[in-house]
Short mmCIF file of C-alpha atoms in Angstrom, two decimals:
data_model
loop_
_atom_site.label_atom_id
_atom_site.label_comp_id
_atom_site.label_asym_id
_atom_site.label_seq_id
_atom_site.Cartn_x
_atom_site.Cartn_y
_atom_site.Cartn_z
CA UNK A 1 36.31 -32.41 -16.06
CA UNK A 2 37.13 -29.04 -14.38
CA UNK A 3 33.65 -27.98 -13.72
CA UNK A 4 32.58 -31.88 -12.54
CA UNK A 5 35.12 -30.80 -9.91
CA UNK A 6 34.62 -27.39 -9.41
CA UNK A 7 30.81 -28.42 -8.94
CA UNK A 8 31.86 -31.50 -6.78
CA UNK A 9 33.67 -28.70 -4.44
CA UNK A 10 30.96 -26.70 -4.31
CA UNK A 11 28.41 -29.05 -3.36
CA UNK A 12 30.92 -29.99 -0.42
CA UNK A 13 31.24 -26.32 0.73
CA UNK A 14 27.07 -25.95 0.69
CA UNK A 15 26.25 -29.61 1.75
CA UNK A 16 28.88 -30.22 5.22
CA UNK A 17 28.17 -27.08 7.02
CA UNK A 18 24.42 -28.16 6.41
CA UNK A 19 25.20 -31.53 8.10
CA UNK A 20 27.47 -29.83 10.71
CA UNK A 21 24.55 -27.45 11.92
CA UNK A 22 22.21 -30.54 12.00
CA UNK A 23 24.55 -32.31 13.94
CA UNK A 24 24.78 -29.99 16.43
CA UNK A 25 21.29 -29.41 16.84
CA UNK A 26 20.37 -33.05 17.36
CA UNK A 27 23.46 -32.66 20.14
CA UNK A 28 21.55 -30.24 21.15
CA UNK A 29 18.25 -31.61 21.37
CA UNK A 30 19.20 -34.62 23.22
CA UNK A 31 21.48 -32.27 25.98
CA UNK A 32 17.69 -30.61 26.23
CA UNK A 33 16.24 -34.33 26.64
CA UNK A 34 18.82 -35.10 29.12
CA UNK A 35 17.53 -32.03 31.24
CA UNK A 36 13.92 -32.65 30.48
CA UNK A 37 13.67 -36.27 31.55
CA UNK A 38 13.45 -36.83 34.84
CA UNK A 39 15.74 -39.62 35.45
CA UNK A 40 18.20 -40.59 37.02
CA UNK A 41 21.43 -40.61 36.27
CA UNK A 42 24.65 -42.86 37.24
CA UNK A 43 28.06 -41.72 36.91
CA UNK A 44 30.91 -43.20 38.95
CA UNK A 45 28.03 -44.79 40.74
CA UNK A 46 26.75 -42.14 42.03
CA UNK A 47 23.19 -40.61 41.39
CA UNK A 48 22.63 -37.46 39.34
CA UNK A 49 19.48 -35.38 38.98
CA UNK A 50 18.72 -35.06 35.05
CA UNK A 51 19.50 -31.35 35.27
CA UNK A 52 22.79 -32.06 36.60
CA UNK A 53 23.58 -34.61 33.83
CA UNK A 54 22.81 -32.06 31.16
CA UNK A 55 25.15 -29.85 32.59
CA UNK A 56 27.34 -32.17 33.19
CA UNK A 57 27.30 -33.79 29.60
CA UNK A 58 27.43 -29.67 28.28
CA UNK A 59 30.57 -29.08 29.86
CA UNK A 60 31.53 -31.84 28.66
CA UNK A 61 30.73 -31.18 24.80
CA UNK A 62 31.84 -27.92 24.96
CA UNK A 63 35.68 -29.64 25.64
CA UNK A 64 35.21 -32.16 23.36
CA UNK A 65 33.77 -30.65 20.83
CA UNK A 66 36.42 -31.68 18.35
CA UNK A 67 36.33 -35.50 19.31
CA UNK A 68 32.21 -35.07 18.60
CA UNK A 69 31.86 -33.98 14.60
CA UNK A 70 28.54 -35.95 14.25
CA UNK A 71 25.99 -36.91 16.98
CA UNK A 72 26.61 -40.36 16.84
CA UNK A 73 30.55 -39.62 17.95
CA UNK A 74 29.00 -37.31 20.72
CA UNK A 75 27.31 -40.46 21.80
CA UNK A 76 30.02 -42.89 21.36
CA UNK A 77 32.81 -40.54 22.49
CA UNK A 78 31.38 -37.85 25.17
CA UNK A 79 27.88 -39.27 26.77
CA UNK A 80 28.88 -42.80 27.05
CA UNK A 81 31.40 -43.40 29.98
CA UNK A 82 33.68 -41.48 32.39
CA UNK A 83 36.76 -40.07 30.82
CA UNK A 84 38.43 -39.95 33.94
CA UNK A 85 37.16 -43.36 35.46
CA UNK A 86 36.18 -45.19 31.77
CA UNK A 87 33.07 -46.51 33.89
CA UNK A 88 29.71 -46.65 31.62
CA UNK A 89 26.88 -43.59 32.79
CA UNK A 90 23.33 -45.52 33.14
CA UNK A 91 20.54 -43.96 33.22
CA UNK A 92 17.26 -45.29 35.29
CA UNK A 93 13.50 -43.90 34.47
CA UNK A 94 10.82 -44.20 36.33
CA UNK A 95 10.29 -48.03 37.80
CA UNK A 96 12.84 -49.42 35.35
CA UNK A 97 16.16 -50.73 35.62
CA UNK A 98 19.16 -48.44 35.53
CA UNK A 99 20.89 -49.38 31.74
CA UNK A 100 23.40 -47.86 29.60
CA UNK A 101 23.23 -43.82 28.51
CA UNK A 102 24.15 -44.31 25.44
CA UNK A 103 21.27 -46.69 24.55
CA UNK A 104 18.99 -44.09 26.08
CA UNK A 105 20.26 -41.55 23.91
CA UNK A 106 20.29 -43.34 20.83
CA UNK A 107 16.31 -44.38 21.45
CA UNK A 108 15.71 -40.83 22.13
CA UNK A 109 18.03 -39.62 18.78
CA UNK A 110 15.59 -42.21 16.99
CA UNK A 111 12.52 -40.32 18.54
CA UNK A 112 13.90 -37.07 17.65
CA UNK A 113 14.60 -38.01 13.79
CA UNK A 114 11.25 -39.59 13.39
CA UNK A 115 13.22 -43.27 12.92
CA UNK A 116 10.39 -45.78 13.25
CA UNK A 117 12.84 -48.64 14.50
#
């Protein structure tokens, strides 16, 4: 029973950090995405270049980063809405209508894991 745990630890110790550093390179990814895009995006209803929504959405990560262990909570809890306002960030690309960042993010998340949703 003592090794089952002792192994159970150890597995833990080699198998979160792995998930951690994953994490935060899919955060980072989609902060690059953000940059890269070319859209434009809404916050407080006002229009934001893409580079300035990257940085934006940095600074804001590198605050939070406690609230944002996994990039879905980085999503859900930093890219999604105003912390000082609560209002929703949209996003509009190209000819389309503006809609919500976070569904953005989570169809580019998809691209960037290969998910063939």
């Amino acid at each position: 029973m003592r090794i089952q745990l002792a192994l159970a630890a150890l597995l833990t110790l080699i198998v979160v950090p792995a998930t951690a550093a994953d994490d935060a390179s899919l955060i980072e990814a989609l902060l690059s995405t953000v940059g890269d895009s070319e859209c434009t995006f809404i916050r407080n209803g006002k229009e934001h270049t893409a580079e300035d929504a990257e940085s934006h959405l940095r600074m804001k990560y590198r605050r939070g980063k406690r609230h944002a262990k996994t990039v879905e909570t980085f999503i859900e809890r930093i890219a999604t809405k105003s912390s000082m306002s609560g209002r929703l960030y949209m996003i509009r690309c190209e000819d389309a209508d503006a809609r919500p960042t976070a569904q953005w993010l989570t169809e580019r998340l998809d691209d960037i894991r290969g998910d063939k949703n």
